[in-house]
Coordinates of C-alpha atoms in Angstrom, one line a residue:
Chain A
X1 CA -38.9 28.4 33.2
X2 CA -41.0 25.4 34.2
X3 CA -39.8 21.9 33.7
X4 CA -41.7 20.9 30.7
X5 CA -41.8 17.4 29.3
X6 CA -39.0 16.8 26.9
X7 CA -39.8 17.8 23.3
X8 CA -39.5 15.8 20.2
X9 CA -39.0 12.0 20.0
X10 CA -38.8 10.2 23.3
X11 CA -37.5 6.7 23.2
X12 CA -40.2 4.5 24.8
X13 CA -39.0 2.6 27.8
X14 CA -38.6 -1.1 27.3
X15 CA -40.7 -3.4 29.4
X16 CA -39.2 -4.3 32.8
X17 CA -38.4 -7.9 31.8
X18 CA -36.3 -6.7 28.8
X19 CA -34.4 -4.2 31.0
X20 CA -33.5 -7.0 33.4
X21 CA -32.3 -9.2 30.6
X22 CA -30.1 -6.5 29.3
X23 CA -28.0 -6.0 32.4
X24 CA -24.5 -7.5 32.2
X25 CA -25.1 -9.6 35.3
X26 CA -28.1 -11.2 33.6
X27 CA -26.2 -11.8 30.4
X28 CA -23.3 -13.4 32.1
X29 CA -25.5 -15.7 34.2
X30 CA -27.6 -16.8 31.2
X31 CA -24.3 -17.6 29.4
X32 CA -23.0 -19.6 32.3
X33 CA -26.3 -21.5 32.6
X34 CA -26.3 -22.4 28.9
X35 CA -22.7 -23.5 28.8
X36 CA -23.1 -25.4 32.1
X37 CA -26.1 -27.2 30.7
X38 CA -24.3 -28.2 27.5
X39 CA -21.2 -29.4 29.5
X40 CA -23.4 -31.2 32.0
X41 CA -25.5 -33.0 29.3
X42 CA -22.4 -33.9 27.4
X43 CA -20.8 -35.3 30.5
X44 CA -24.0 -37.1 31.4
X45 CA -24.4 -38.5 27.9
X46 CA -20.8 -39.8 28.1
X47 CA -21.5 -41.3 31.6
X48 CA -24.7 -42.9 30.2
X49 CA -22.8 -44.5 27.3
X50 CA -20.4 -45.8 29.9
X51 CA -17.5 -43.7 28.7
X52 CA -14.4 -44.3 30.7
X53 CA -12.6 -40.9 31.1
X54 CA -8.9 -41.4 31.2
X55 CA -7.4 -37.9 31.3
X56 CA -4.5 -39.2 33.3
X57 CA -3.2 -41.0 30.2
X58 CA -3.1 -37.8 28.1
X59 CA 0.1 -36.0 29.4
X60 CA 2.4 -38.8 28.2
X61 CA 1.5 -37.8 24.6
X62 CA 3.0 -34.4 25.2
X63 CA 6.2 -35.5 27.0
X64 CA 7.5 -38.3 29.2
X65 CA 10.1 -38.2 31.9
X66 CA 11.5 -41.6 32.4
X67 CA 14.8 -43.1 33.4
X68 CA 16.0 -42.3 29.9
X69 CA 15.4 -38.7 30.6
X70 CA 13.0 -36.2 28.9
X71 CA 11.3 -37.2 25.7
X72 CA 8.8 -35.3 23.6
X73 CA 5.5 -37.2 23.1
X74 CA 3.6 -37.8 19.9
X75 CA 1.3 -34.8 20.1
X76 CA 4.3 -32.4 20.6
X77 CA 6.0 -34.0 17.6
X78 CA 2.8 -33.7 15.6
X79 CA 2.4 -30.0 16.6
X80 CA 5.9 -29.3 15.3
X81 CA 5.1 -31.0 12.0
X82 CA 1.9 -29.0 11.7
X83 CA 3.7 -25.7 12.3
X84 CA 6.5 -26.7 9.9
X85 CA 4.0 -27.7 7.2
X86 CA 2.0 -24.5 7.7
X87 CA 5.0 -22.3 7.7
X88 CA 6.4 -23.8 4.5
X89 CA 2.9 -23.7 2.8
X90 CA 2.4 -20.1 4.0
X91 CA 5.7 -19.0 2.7
X92 CA 4.8 -20.5 -0.6
X93 CA 1.3 -18.9 -0.5
X94 CA 2.8 -15.5 0.1
X95 CA 5.2 -15.7 -2.8
X96 CA 2.5 -17.1 -5.1
X97 CA 0.0 -14.5 -3.8
X98 CA 2.3 -11.7 -4.5
X99 CA 3.0 -12.9 -8.0
X100 CA -0.7 -13.4 -8.8
X101 CA -1.6 -10.0 -7.4
X102 CA 1.1 -8.3 -9.5
X103 CA 0.0 -10.2 -12.6
X104 CA -3.6 -9.0 -11.9
X105 CA -2.5 -5.4 -11.4
X106 CA 0.1 -5.5 -14.3
X107 CA -2.3 -4.3 -17.0
X108 CA -1.2 -7.1 -19.2
X109 CA -4.2 -8.7 -20.8
X110 CA -2.8 -12.2 -20.6
X111 CA -1.4 -11.8 -17.1
X112 CA -4.7 -10.4 -15.8
X113 CA -6.7 -13.3 -17.4
X114 CA -4.3 -15.9 -16.0
X115 CA -4.6 -14.4 -12.5
X116 CA -8.4 -14.3 -12.7
X117 CA -8.7 -17.9 -14.0
X118 CA -6.4 -19.1 -11.3
X119 CA -8.3 -17.3 -8.6
X120 CA -11.7 -18.5 -9.8
X121 CA -10.5 -22.1 -10.2
X122 CA -9.0 -22.3 -6.7
X123 CA -11.7 -20.4 -4.9
X124 CA -14.5 -22.4 -6.3
X125 CA -13.0 -25.8 -5.5
X126 CA -13.3 -27.6 -2.2
X127 CA -10.0 -27.8 -0.5
X128 CA -10.4 -31.6 -0.1
X129 CA -10.8 -32.0 -3.9
X130 CA -7.8 -29.8 -4.5
X131 CA -5.8 -31.9 -2.2
X132 CA -6.9 -35.1 -4.0
X133 CA -6.0 -33.5 -7.3
X134 CA -2.5 -32.7 -6.0
X135 CA -1.9 -36.0 -4.4
X136 CA -3.5 -38.5 -6.8
X137 CA -3.1 -36.6 -10.1
X138 CA -0.2 -34.1 -9.9
X139 CA 1.6 -36.3 -7.4
X140 CA 2.4 -39.2 -9.7
X141 CA 3.0 -36.9 -12.7
X142 CA 5.5 -34.6 -11.0
X143 CA 6.8 -37.2 -8.5
X144 CA 5.5 -35.4 -5.4
X145 CA 5.4 -37.3 -2.2
X146 CA 2.5 -36.8 0.1
X147 CA 4.4 -34.2 2.2
X148 CA 5.2 -31.9 -0.7
X149 CA 1.8 -32.5 -2.4
X150 CA 0.1 -31.2 0.8
X151 CA 2.4 -28.2 1.0
X152 CA 1.9 -27.2 -2.6
X153 CA -1.9 -27.8 -2.3
X154 CA -2.2 -25.6 0.9
X155 CA 0.1 -23.0 -0.7
X156 CA -1.9 -22.8 -3.9
X157 CA -5.3 -22.7 -2.0
X158 CA -4.2 -20.0 0.4
X159 CA -2.1 -18.3 -2.2
X160 CA -5.3 -17.4 -4.0
X161 CA -6.7 -15.8 -0.8
X162 CA -3.4 -14.1 -0.1
X163 CA -3.2 -12.6 -3.6
X164 CA -6.6 -10.9 -2.9
X165 CA -5.2 -9.5 0.3
X166 CA -2.1 -8.2 -1.5
X167 CA -4.2 -6.7 -4.3
X168 CA -6.4 -4.9 -1.8
X169 CA -3.3 -3.7 0.1
X170 CA -1.6 -2.4 -3.0
X171 CA -4.8 -0.7 -4.2
X172 CA -5.0 1.1 -0.9
X173 CA -1.8 3.0 -1.6
X174 CA -2.8 6.4 -3.0
X175 CA -2.0 7.1 -6.6
X176 CA 0.1 10.1 -5.5
X177 CA 2.7 7.7 -4.0
X178 CA 3.2 6.1 -7.4
X179 CA 3.5 9.5 -9.1
X180 CA 5.9 10.8 -6.4
X181 CA 8.1 7.9 -6.9
X182 CA 7.9 7.9 -10.7
X183 CA 8.7 11.6 -10.7
X184 CA 12.1 10.9 -9.2
X185 CA 12.8 8.3 -11.8
X186 CA 12.2 5.1 -9.9
X187 CA 11.4 2.0 -11.9
X188 CA 8.3 -0.1 -11.3
X189 CA 10.1 -2.8 -9.3
X190 CA 11.8 -0.2 -7.2
X191 CA 8.5 1.5 -6.5
X192 CA 7.0 -1.8 -5.4
X193 CA 10.0 -2.7 -3.2
X194 CA 10.8 0.6 -1.6
X195 CA 7.5 2.6 -1.6
X196 CA 4.4 0.5 -2.1
X197 CA 5.0 -2.8 -0.4
X198 CA 6.5 -1.4 2.9
X199 CA 3.4 0.7 3.2
X200 CA 1.0 -2.1 2.5
X201 CA 2.3 -4.2 5.4
X202 CA 0.2 -2.0 7.7
X203 CA -3.0 -2.8 5.8
X204 CA -2.2 -6.4 5.2
X205 CA -1.1 -7.6 8.6
X206 CA -4.6 -8.2 10.1
X207 CA -6.0 -10.1 7.1
X208 CA -2.7 -12.0 6.6
X209 CA -2.8 -13.2 10.2
X210 CA -6.4 -14.4 9.6
X211 CA -5.1 -16.3 6.6
X212 CA -2.2 -17.8 8.6
X213 CA -4.7 -19.0 11.2
X214 CA -6.8 -20.4 8.5
X215 CA -3.8 -22.1 7.1
X216 CA -3.0 -23.8 10.4
X217 CA -6.5 -25.0 10.7
X218 CA -6.9 -26.2 7.1
X219 CA -3.6 -28.1 7.4
X220 CA -5.6 -30.6 9.4
X221 CA -7.1 -31.8 6.1
X222 CA -3.9 -33.4 4.9
X223 CA -4.5 -36.1 7.5
X224 CA -6.7 -37.7 4.9
X225 CA -3.6 -38.5 2.9
X226 CA -1.9 -39.6 6.1
X227 CA 0.7 -36.9 6.3
X228 CA 2.1 -37.1 9.8
X229 CA 0.8 -33.9 11.6
X230 CA -1.3 -33.1 14.6
X231 CA -4.6 -34.4 13.4
X232 CA -3.2 -37.6 11.9
X233 CA -1.3 -38.2 15.2
X234 CA -4.5 -37.7 17.1
X235 CA -6.3 -40.3 14.9
X236 CA -3.4 -42.7 15.4
X237 CA -3.5 -42.3 19.1
X238 CA -7.2 -42.9 19.2
X239 CA -7.0 -46.0 17.1
X240 CA -4.5 -47.3 19.7
X241 CA -6.2 -46.2 22.8
X242 CA -9.9 -45.6 22.0
X243 CA -9.7 -42.3 24.0
X244 CA -11.5 -40.3 21.4
X245 CA -13.1 -37.8 23.7
X246 CA -9.9 -36.8 25.6
X247 CA -7.7 -36.8 22.5
X248 CA -10.0 -34.7 20.3
X249 CA -10.5 -32.2 23.1
X250 CA -6.7 -32.0 23.5
X251 CA -6.0 -31.7 19.8
X252 CA -8.7 -28.9 19.5
X253 CA -7.1 -27.1 22.5
X254 CA -3.6 -27.4 21.0
X255 CA -4.9 -25.8 17.7
X256 CA -6.6 -23.1 19.7
X257 CA -3.5 -22.3 21.7
X258 CA -1.3 -22.1 18.6
X259 CA -3.6 -19.8 16.7
X260 CA -4.2 -17.6 19.7
X261 CA -0.4 -17.2 20.2
X262 CA -0.1 -16.3 16.5
X263 CA -2.9 -13.7 16.7
X264 CA -1.4 -12.1 19.9
X265 CA 2.1 -12.0 18.4
X266 CA 0.9 -10.3 15.3
X267 CA -1.1 -7.7 17.2
X268 CA 2.1 -6.7 18.9
X269 CA 3.9 -6.4 15.5
X270 CA 1.0 -4.4 14.3
X271 CA 1.3 -1.9 17.1
X272 CA 4.9 -1.5 16.0
X273 CA 4.0 -0.6 12.5
X274 CA 1.3 1.8 13.4
X275 CA 3.7 4.2 15.3
X276 CA 3.9 6.8 12.6
Chain B
X1 CA 23.5 21.6 -27.4
X2 CA 22.9 25.2 -28.3
X3 CA 22.2 27.2 -25.2
X4 CA 19.5 29.2 -26.9
X5 CA 17.6 26.1 -28.0
X6 CA 14.5 25.5 -26.0
X7 CA 14.9 22.9 -23.2
X8 CA 11.2 22.1 -23.4
X9 CA 9.8 22.1 -26.9
X10 CA 6.2 21.2 -27.4
X11 CA 4.5 21.4 -30.8
X12 CA 1.0 20.4 -31.6
X13 CA 0.3 18.5 -28.4
X14 CA -3.1 16.9 -28.1
X15 CA -4.4 14.9 -25.2
X16 CA -7.8 13.1 -24.9
X17 CA -9.5 11.6 -21.9
X18 CA -12.0 9.4 -23.7
X19 CA -13.9 11.9 -25.9
X20 CA -12.9 14.9 -23.7
X21 CA -10.0 16.8 -25.2
X22 CA -7.8 18.0 -22.4
X23 CA -5.1 19.6 -24.6
X24 CA -5.7 21.2 -27.9
X25 CA -2.7 21.8 -30.2
X26 CA -0.3 23.1 -27.5
X27 CA 2.8 24.9 -28.7
X28 CA 5.2 25.9 -26.0
X29 CA 8.9 26.5 -25.9
X30 CA 10.8 27.0 -22.7
X31 CA 14.4 28.2 -22.7
X32 CA 17.0 27.1 -20.3
X33 CA 16.7 29.1 -17.1
X34 CA 13.3 30.5 -18.1
X35 CA 10.6 30.7 -15.5
X36 CA 7.1 30.1 -16.9
X37 CA 3.9 30.5 -14.9
X38 CA 0.9 28.7 -16.3
X39 CA -2.5 30.0 -15.1
X40 CA -6.1 29.5 -16.1
X41 CA -9.5 28.4 -14.8
X42 CA -9.7 24.9 -13.4
X43 CA -10.1 22.2 -16.0
X44 CA -8.2 24.2 -18.5
X45 CA -5.5 21.6 -18.9
X46 CA -2.7 23.3 -17.0
X47 CA -1.9 20.3 -14.9
X48 CA -2.3 17.9 -17.8
X49 CA 0.2 20.0 -19.7
X50 CA 3.0 19.8 -17.1
X51 CA 2.2 16.2 -16.3
X52 CA 2.9 15.5 -20.0
X53 CA 6.3 17.2 -19.7
X54 CA 7.6 14.4 -17.3
X55 CA 5.5 11.7 -18.9
X56 CA 3.1 11.1 -16.0
X57 CA 0.5 11.5 -18.7
X58 CA 1.1 10.5 -22.3
X59 CA 0.1 12.9 -25.0
X60 CA -1.9 11.4 -27.9
X61 CA -0.5 13.5 -30.7
X62 CA 2.1 16.1 -31.3
X63 CA 5.8 16.3 -30.5
X64 CA 7.4 16.9 -27.2
X65 CA 11.2 17.2 -26.7
X66 CA 12.5 17.8 -23.1
X67 CA 16.2 18.3 -22.5
X68 CA 17.0 16.6 -25.8
X69 CA 14.8 13.6 -25.0
X70 CA 11.9 12.7 -27.3
X71 CA 8.9 12.0 -25.0
X72 CA 6.4 9.5 -26.2
X73 CA 4.5 6.6 -24.7
X74 CA 6.7 3.5 -24.1
X75 CA 9.9 5.4 -24.6
X76 CA 12.9 3.7 -22.9
X77 CA 14.2 7.2 -22.1
X78 CA 11.4 8.1 -19.7
X79 CA 13.3 7.3 -16.6
X80 CA 16.3 9.3 -17.8
X81 CA 14.0 12.1 -18.6
X82 CA 12.5 12.1 -15.1
X83 CA 16.0 12.3 -13.6
X84 CA 16.3 15.7 -15.3
X85 CA 12.8 16.9 -14.5
X86 CA 11.7 17.4 -10.9
X87 CA 8.1 17.7 -10.0
X88 CA 6.3 19.2 -7.0
X89 CA 2.7 18.1 -6.4
X90 CA -0.3 19.8 -4.9
X91 CA -0.6 17.0 -2.4
X92 CA 3.2 16.8 -1.7
X93 CA 3.2 13.0 -2.3
X94 CA 6.0 12.4 0.3
X95 CA 6.6 8.8 1.4
X96 CA 4.9 8.5 4.8
X97 CA 6.9 5.4 5.9
X98 CA 10.3 7.2 5.4
X99 CA 11.9 10.0 7.4
X100 CA 12.5 13.3 5.8
X101 CA 16.1 12.4 5.2
X102 CA 15.2 9.0 3.7
X103 CA 12.6 10.7 1.5
X104 CA 15.4 12.9 0.2
X105 CA 18.0 10.2 -0.3
X106 CA 16.0 7.4 -1.8
X107 CA 16.0 8.9 -5.3
X108 CA 19.7 9.7 -5.4
X109 CA 20.7 6.4 -3.8
X110 CA 18.3 4.1 -5.7
X111 CA 18.1 5.9 -9.0
X112 CA 21.3 7.9 -9.3
X113 CA 23.3 5.2 -7.5
X114 CA 25.0 7.8 -5.2
X115 CA 26.5 6.4 -2.1
X116 CA 24.6 7.0 1.1
X117 CA 27.0 9.5 2.8
X118 CA 27.1 11.8 -0.2
X119 CA 23.3 11.5 -0.7
X120 CA 22.8 12.5 3.0
X121 CA 25.2 15.4 2.8
X122 CA 23.4 16.6 -0.2
X123 CA 20.0 16.1 1.4
X124 CA 21.1 18.2 4.4
X125 CA 22.4 20.9 2.2
X126 CA 19.0 21.2 0.4
X127 CA 17.1 21.0 3.7
X128 CA 19.1 24.0 4.7
X129 CA 18.1 25.6 1.5
X130 CA 14.4 25.1 2.2
X131 CA 15.0 26.3 5.8
X132 CA 14.1 23.1 7.7
X133 CA 17.5 21.4 8.5
X134 CA 16.2 20.5 12.0
X135 CA 13.4 18.3 10.6
X136 CA 15.6 15.7 9.0
X137 CA 14.8 12.8 11.2
X138 CA 11.1 13.4 11.5
X139 CA 8.3 11.6 9.5
X140 CA 6.3 13.7 7.0
X141 CA 3.1 13.3 9.2
X142 CA 4.9 15.2 12.0
X143 CA 5.4 18.3 9.8
X144 CA 3.0 21.1 8.9
X145 CA 1.7 21.3 5.3
X146 CA 4.2 24.1 4.4
X147 CA 7.1 22.1 5.8
X148 CA 6.0 19.0 3.9
X149 CA 5.8 20.9 0.7
X150 CA 9.3 22.3 1.3
X151 CA 10.5 18.7 1.9
X152 CA 8.9 17.8 -1.4
X153 CA 10.8 20.6 -3.1
X154 CA 14.0 19.5 -1.5
X155 CA 13.3 15.9 -2.7
X156 CA 13.3 17.2 -6.3
X157 CA 16.4 19.3 -5.7
X158 CA 18.3 16.3 -4.4
X159 CA 17.9 14.8 -7.8
X160 CA 19.8 17.8 -9.2
X161 CA 17.4 18.2 -12.0
X162 CA 17.7 20.8 -14.7
X163 CA 14.0 21.5 -14.8
X164 CA 11.4 21.8 -12.0
X165 CA 7.7 21.5 -12.5
X166 CA 5.2 22.8 -9.9
X167 CA 1.7 21.6 -10.0
X168 CA -0.3 24.0 -7.8
X169 CA 2.2 23.7 -5.0
X170 CA 0.4 26.0 -2.6
X171 CA -3.2 25.0 -3.3
X172 CA -3.5 22.5 -0.6
X173 CA -1.9 24.7 2.1
X174 CA -3.4 26.8 4.8
X175 CA -3.0 30.5 4.0
X176 CA -0.4 31.2 6.6
X177 CA 1.9 28.5 5.1
X178 CA 1.8 29.7 1.5
X179 CA 4.5 32.3 1.9
X180 CA 7.1 30.0 3.3
X181 CA 6.8 27.8 0.2
X182 CA 6.7 30.7 -2.2
X183 CA 9.8 32.2 -0.6
X184 CA 11.6 28.9 -1.3
X185 CA 10.4 29.0 -4.9
X186 CA 11.5 32.6 -5.3
X187 CA 15.0 31.6 -4.0
X188 CA 15.0 28.7 -6.4
X189 CA 14.1 31.0 -9.3
X190 CA 17.0 33.2 -8.4
X191 CA 19.4 30.3 -8.9
X192 CA 18.6 30.1 -12.5
X193 CA 16.6 26.9 -12.4
X194 CA 14.3 26.3 -15.3
X195 CA 10.8 26.3 -13.8
X196 CA 7.3 25.7 -15.1
X197 CA 4.7 26.5 -12.4
X198 CA 1.0 26.0 -12.4
X199 CA -0.2 28.4 -9.8
X200 CA -2.9 31.0 -8.9
X201 CA -0.4 33.0 -6.8
X202 CA -0.2 36.1 -9.0
X203 CA 2.1 38.0 -6.7
X204 CA 4.6 35.2 -7.1
X205 CA 4.0 35.1 -10.8
X206 CA 4.7 38.9 -11.1
X207 CA 7.9 38.5 -9.1
X208 CA 9.5 35.6 -10.8
X209 CA 7.9 34.8 -14.2
X210 CA 9.7 35.5 -17.4
X211 CA 6.7 34.3 -19.3
X212 CA 3.0 34.1 -18.3
X213 CA 0.9 31.5 -20.1
X214 CA -2.9 31.6 -19.9
X215 CA -4.8 28.4 -20.7
X216 CA -8.5 27.9 -21.1
X217 CA -10.4 24.8 -22.4
X218 CA -7.2 23.0 -23.3
X219 CA -5.7 25.8 -25.3
X220 CA -2.9 28.3 -24.7
X221 CA -4.9 31.4 -25.2
X222 CA -2.2 33.9 -24.4
X223 CA 1.5 33.9 -23.7
X224 CA 3.3 37.1 -22.7
X225 CA 5.9 38.6 -20.4
X226 CA 4.2 39.5 -17.0
X227 CA 4.4 43.2 -17.4
X228 CA 2.3 43.0 -20.6
X229 CA 0.2 40.1 -19.4
X230 CA -1.1 41.8 -16.3
X231 CA -1.5 45.3 -17.7
X232 CA -2.8 44.8 -21.2
X233 CA -4.0 41.3 -21.8
X234 CA -5.1 40.8 -25.4
X235 CA -8.0 38.4 -25.2
X236 CA -11.4 38.8 -23.5
X237 CA -11.1 35.4 -21.8
X238 CA -7.8 36.3 -20.2
X239 CA -9.2 39.7 -19.1
X240 CA -12.2 38.0 -17.5
X241 CA -9.9 35.5 -15.7
X242 CA -7.6 38.2 -14.4
X243 CA -10.5 40.3 -13.2
X244 CA -11.8 37.2 -11.4
X245 CA -8.6 36.4 -9.5
X246 CA -7.2 39.9 -9.0
X247 CA -10.5 41.4 -7.6
X248 CA -9.6 41.0 -4.0

């Protein structure tokens, strides 16, 4: 048999220049050049405006080692506050989200309507406005201080998102699981607790992690009502020292590290749940 | 309760899905210890009928009394009813996040409030009965279809129900696994359990059925003991159906 030309559709070869650009080496170098340019121009711009880099002054805001011994710095304290705030708010968001999801799936007309109204209200309102509502309107009415107003606001805002995650997770459980459980006489709360929710964890972990990361990031917004957390502390340090470049870079890096740790931790847990 | 009184008593049952009538005026009496096999073409309402018996579906009209409990939508007795009526599904419906043993004990422990040791002892006894005592600590996904279905049967047995419903228990199985499940069902029939089976396994039906019920288009067309049912069916519809499935 002779070696005939391949039959049918033959993908046309790309021009040489495209082929070069598509090699990994070329992609990486282009990336490095672009990033380098950005960093260089930023650095240059800062030089040109006579910015005085003072990175050596940053570590003291994490911790100090003096004659008095080891002491946490302001950024570290702010970080703990941010984590604490986010944890409390996330806990609240999960409880609220679960309740809203169950209301929505309950089949009760009023429950469903309430859940939908809540969802639409929260989802279509900017977080900042919601925060002002909680602090300036609900705060005085229910005697909430700024700390609890921010926790409730973040909890409500993310509770709406979490409820959708729960709803999707619960709906992902096949109807046969319900029937199997009902056929051995289990009640609805028992079915949720022992059969449905344990199985939804697997589906919900990735989106819930995303929501937790979002929560940590959006917790920065409470700095507008001066709740002492990472972003507020950053602003305070800057107003004392005028080191805006260093401090904002540092704060951004701290947020990044926290959320990365969270994501990695959850992917470990996720592997645990996907065994069977 | 009088022993001769039917344990399942359905009269004039009707069930609609929208405008489609799934059950038309069903009258069915099943005595304690009776084995009833329900057959018929797909869409004839067989599954709907047995799903009504343990209230997984609610009938729209008619009267249904199971083990002395009046079945109707919203009845507070439904959970008590389900503790007396076991059900085996076509798709097994085992709980994938629980081991076999946990699948078997969750009902007795959570619903019947049995203590864990007793529930486990019982569960192992019934696993023995379905010939897979060695699989107790595995997860359902690690078992073959036939084994999963036997676990499902054991799960119902663990509830010590008086009635067992089977909804095409072998239809989702590979052919070589059908017999292991049918064997278990035959053994179960020998213990005197009241059984209502929807199945196309006519060999099994001949062996265990006290009564054959043939359904078509939501109606019970014919109901007879197997010897009469298989040899001299009365209606044309039933003859045609039997010819279809017994041809091979």
